mmCIF file of C-alpha atoms in Angstrom:
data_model
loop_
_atom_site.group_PDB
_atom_site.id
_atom_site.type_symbol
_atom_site.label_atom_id
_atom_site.label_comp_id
_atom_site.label_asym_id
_atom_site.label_seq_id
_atom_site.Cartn_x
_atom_site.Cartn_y
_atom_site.Cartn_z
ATOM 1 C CA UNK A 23 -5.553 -1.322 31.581
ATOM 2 C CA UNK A 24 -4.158 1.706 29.433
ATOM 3 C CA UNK A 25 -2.305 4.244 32.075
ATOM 4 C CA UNK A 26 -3.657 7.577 30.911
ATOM 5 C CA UNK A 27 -1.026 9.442 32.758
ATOM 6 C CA UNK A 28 2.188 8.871 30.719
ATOM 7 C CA UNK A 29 3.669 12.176 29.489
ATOM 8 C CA UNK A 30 2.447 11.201 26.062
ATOM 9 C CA UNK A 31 -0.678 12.920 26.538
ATOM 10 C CA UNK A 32 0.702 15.814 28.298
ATOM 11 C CA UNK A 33 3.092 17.147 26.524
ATOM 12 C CA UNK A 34 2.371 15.419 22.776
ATOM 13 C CA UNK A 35 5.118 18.056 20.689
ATOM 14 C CA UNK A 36 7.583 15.749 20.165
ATOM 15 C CA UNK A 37 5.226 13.075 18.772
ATOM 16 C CA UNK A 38 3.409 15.767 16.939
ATOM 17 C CA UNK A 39 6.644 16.411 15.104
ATOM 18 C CA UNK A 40 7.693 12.964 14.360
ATOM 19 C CA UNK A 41 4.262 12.279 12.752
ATOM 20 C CA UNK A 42 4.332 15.689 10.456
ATOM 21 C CA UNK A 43 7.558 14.765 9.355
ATOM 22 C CA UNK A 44 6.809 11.032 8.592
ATOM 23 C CA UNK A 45 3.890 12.229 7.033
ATOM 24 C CA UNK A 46 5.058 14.889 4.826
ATOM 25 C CA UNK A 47 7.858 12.391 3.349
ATOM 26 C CA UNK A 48 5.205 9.300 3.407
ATOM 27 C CA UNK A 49 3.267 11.778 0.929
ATOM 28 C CA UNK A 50 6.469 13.042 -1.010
ATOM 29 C CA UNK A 51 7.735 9.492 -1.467
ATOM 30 C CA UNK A 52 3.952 8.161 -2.533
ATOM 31 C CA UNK A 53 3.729 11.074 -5.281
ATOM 32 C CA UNK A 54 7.060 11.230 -6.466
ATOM 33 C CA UNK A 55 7.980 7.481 -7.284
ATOM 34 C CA UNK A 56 6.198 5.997 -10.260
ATOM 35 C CA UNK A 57 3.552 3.671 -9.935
ATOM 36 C CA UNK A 58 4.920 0.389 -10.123
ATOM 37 C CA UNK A 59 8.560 0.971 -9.707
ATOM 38 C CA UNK A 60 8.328 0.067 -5.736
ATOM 39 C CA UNK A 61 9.668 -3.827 -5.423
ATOM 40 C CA UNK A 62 6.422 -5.892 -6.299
ATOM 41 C CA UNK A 63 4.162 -3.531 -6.134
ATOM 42 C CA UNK A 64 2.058 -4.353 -9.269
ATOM 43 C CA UNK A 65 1.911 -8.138 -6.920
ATOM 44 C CA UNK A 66 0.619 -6.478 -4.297
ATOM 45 C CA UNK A 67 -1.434 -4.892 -6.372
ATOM 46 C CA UNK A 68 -2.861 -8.283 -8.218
ATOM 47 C CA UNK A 69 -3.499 -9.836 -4.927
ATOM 48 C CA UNK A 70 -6.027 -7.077 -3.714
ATOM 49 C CA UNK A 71 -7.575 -6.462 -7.122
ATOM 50 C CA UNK A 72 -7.944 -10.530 -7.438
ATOM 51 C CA UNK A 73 -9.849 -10.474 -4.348
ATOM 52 C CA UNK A 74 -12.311 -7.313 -5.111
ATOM 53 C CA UNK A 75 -12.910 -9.193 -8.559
ATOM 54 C CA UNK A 76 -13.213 -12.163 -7.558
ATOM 55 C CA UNK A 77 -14.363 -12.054 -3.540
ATOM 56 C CA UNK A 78 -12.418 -14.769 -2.134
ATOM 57 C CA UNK A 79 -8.922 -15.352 -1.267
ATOM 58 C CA UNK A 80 -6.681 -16.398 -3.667
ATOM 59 C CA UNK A 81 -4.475 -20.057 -3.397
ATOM 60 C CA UNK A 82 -1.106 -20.636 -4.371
ATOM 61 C CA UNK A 83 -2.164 -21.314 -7.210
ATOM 62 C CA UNK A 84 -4.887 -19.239 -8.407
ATOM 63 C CA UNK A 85 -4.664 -17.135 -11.329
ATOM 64 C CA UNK A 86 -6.408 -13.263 -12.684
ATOM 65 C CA UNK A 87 -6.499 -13.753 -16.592
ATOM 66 C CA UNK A 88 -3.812 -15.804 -16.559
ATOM 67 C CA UNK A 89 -1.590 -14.232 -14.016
ATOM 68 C CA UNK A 90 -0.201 -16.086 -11.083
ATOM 69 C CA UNK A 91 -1.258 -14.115 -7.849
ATOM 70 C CA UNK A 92 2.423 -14.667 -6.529
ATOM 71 C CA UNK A 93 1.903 -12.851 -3.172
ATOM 72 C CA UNK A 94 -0.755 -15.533 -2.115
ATOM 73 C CA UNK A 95 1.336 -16.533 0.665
ATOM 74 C CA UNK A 96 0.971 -13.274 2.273
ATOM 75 C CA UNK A 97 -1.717 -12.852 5.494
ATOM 76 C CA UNK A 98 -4.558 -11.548 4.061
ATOM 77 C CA UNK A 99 -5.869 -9.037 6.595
ATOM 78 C CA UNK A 100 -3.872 -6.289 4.839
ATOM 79 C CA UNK A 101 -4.998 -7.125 1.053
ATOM 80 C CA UNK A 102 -8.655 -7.813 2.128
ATOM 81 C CA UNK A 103 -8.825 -4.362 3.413
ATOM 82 C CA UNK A 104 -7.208 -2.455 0.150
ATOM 83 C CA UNK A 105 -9.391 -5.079 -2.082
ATOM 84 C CA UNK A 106 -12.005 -2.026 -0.791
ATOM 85 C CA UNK A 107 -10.077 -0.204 -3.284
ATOM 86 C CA UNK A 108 -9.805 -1.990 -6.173
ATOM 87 C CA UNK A 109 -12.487 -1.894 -8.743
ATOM 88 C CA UNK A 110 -14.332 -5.061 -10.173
ATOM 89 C CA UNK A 111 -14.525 -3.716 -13.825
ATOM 90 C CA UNK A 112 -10.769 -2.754 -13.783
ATOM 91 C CA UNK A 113 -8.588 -4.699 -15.822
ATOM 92 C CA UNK A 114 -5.669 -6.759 -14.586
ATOM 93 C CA UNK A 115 -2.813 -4.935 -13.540
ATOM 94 C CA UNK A 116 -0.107 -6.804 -14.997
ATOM 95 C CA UNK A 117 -1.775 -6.089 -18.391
ATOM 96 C CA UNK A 118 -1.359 -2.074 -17.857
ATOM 97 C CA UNK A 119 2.585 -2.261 -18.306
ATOM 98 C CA UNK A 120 5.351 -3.588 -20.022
ATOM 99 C CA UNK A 121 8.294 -5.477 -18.175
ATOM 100 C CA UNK A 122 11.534 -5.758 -19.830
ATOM 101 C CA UNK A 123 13.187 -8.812 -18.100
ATOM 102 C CA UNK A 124 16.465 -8.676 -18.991
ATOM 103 C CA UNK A 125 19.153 -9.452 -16.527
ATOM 104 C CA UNK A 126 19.787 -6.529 -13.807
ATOM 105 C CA UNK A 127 16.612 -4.804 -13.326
ATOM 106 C CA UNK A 128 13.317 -4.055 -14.926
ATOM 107 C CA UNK A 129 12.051 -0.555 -16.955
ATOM 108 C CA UNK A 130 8.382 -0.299 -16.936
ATOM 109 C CA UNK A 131 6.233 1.619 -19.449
ATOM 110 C CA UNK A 132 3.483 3.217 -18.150
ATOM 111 C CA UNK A 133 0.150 3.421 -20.033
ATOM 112 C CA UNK A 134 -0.219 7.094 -21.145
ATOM 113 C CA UNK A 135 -3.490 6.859 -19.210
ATOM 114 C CA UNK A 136 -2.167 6.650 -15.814
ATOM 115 C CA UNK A 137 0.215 9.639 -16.277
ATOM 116 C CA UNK A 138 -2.210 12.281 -16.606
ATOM 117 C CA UNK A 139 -4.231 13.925 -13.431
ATOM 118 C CA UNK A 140 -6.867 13.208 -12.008
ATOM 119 C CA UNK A 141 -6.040 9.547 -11.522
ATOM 120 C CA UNK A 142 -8.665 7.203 -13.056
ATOM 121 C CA UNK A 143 -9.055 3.400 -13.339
ATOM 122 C CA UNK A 144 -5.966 1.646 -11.747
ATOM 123 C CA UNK A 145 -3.908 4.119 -11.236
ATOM 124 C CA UNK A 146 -5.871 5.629 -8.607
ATOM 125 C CA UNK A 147 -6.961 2.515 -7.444
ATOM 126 C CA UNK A 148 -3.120 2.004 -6.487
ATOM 127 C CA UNK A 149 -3.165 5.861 -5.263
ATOM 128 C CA UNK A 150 -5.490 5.127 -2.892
ATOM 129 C CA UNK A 151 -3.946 2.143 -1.491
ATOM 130 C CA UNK A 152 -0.577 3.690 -0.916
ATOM 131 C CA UNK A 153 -2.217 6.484 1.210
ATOM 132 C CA UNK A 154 -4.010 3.958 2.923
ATOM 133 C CA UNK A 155 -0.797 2.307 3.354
ATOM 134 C CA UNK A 156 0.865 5.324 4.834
ATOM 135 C CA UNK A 157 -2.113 5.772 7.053
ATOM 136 C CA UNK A 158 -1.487 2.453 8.627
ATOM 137 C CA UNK A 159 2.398 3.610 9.034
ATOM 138 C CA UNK A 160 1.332 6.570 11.191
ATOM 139 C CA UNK A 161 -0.932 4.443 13.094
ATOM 140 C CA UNK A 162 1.820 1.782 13.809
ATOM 141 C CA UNK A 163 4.575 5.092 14.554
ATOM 142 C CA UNK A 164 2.177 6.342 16.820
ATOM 143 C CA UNK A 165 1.561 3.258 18.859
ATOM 144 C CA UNK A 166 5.338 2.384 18.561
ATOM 145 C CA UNK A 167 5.822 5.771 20.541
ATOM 146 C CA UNK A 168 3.533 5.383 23.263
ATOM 147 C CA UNK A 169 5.079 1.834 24.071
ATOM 148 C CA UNK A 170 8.399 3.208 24.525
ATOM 149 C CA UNK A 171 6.579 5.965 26.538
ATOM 150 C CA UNK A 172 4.499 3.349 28.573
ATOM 151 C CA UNK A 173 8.400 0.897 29.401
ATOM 152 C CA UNK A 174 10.233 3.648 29.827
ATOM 153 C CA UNK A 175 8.211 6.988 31.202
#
């Protein structure tokens, strides 16, 4: 049983604050860095889109036109619920940018496509699912905060 009484919901500034300022740099950070340049994103990515095209969960070993879904190993609560965002007719994601692999790091280029606003095809496909992302984040800051207000009032 949830104790209604903890200070949370009488006095819900501080928490207020927390979340407008997680928020506000959740939504900076999603529209200022480049699609793709996160650490595996376009994996992430080819997990949920493989699952919207395809409507099943990938293996191991499974591959979208000829690329290994990587992140298979990964719970698939998350990806099964950003599939929702993918489109079937979209093409694979790994075939919207080039990868230089040299030693060090990688340089992506971006199709032209993807750089213009309003977002189409992919590109807002991954929009979406970083905002959905961050939505999750607030959720999981939220419920972090009443915890520590529910052990320690």
């Amino acid at each position: 049983m949830i104790p209604w009484n903890v200070p949370f919901l009488k006095n819900n500034g501080c928490i207020l604050c927390i979340l407008v300022v997680f928020c506000l740099s959740g939504v900076l950070y999603s529209t200022g860095t480049p699609l793709w340049n996160p650490p595996d994103e376009e994996r992430h990515f080819l997990y949920s889109q493989y699952i919207s095209r395809k409507g099943e969960l990938p293996t191991i070993t499974s591959k979208l036109d000829g690329d290994v879904v990587s992140q298979a190993i990964h719970p698939p609560l998350y990806y099964i619920l950003t599939s929702l965002f993918c489109s079937r007719q979209e093409s694979s994601v790994l075939r919207s940018f080039v990868v230089n692999d040299q030693p060090g790091y990688g340089i992506l280029r971006h199709p032209q496509n993807d750089l213009v606003f309003p977002y189409a095809g992919i590109a807002r496909s991954a929009y979406m699912i970083r905002f959905f992302s961050l939505l999750l984040s607030l959720a999981n800051v939220l419920l972090m905060y009443y915890t520590v207000l529910c052990i320690f009032p």
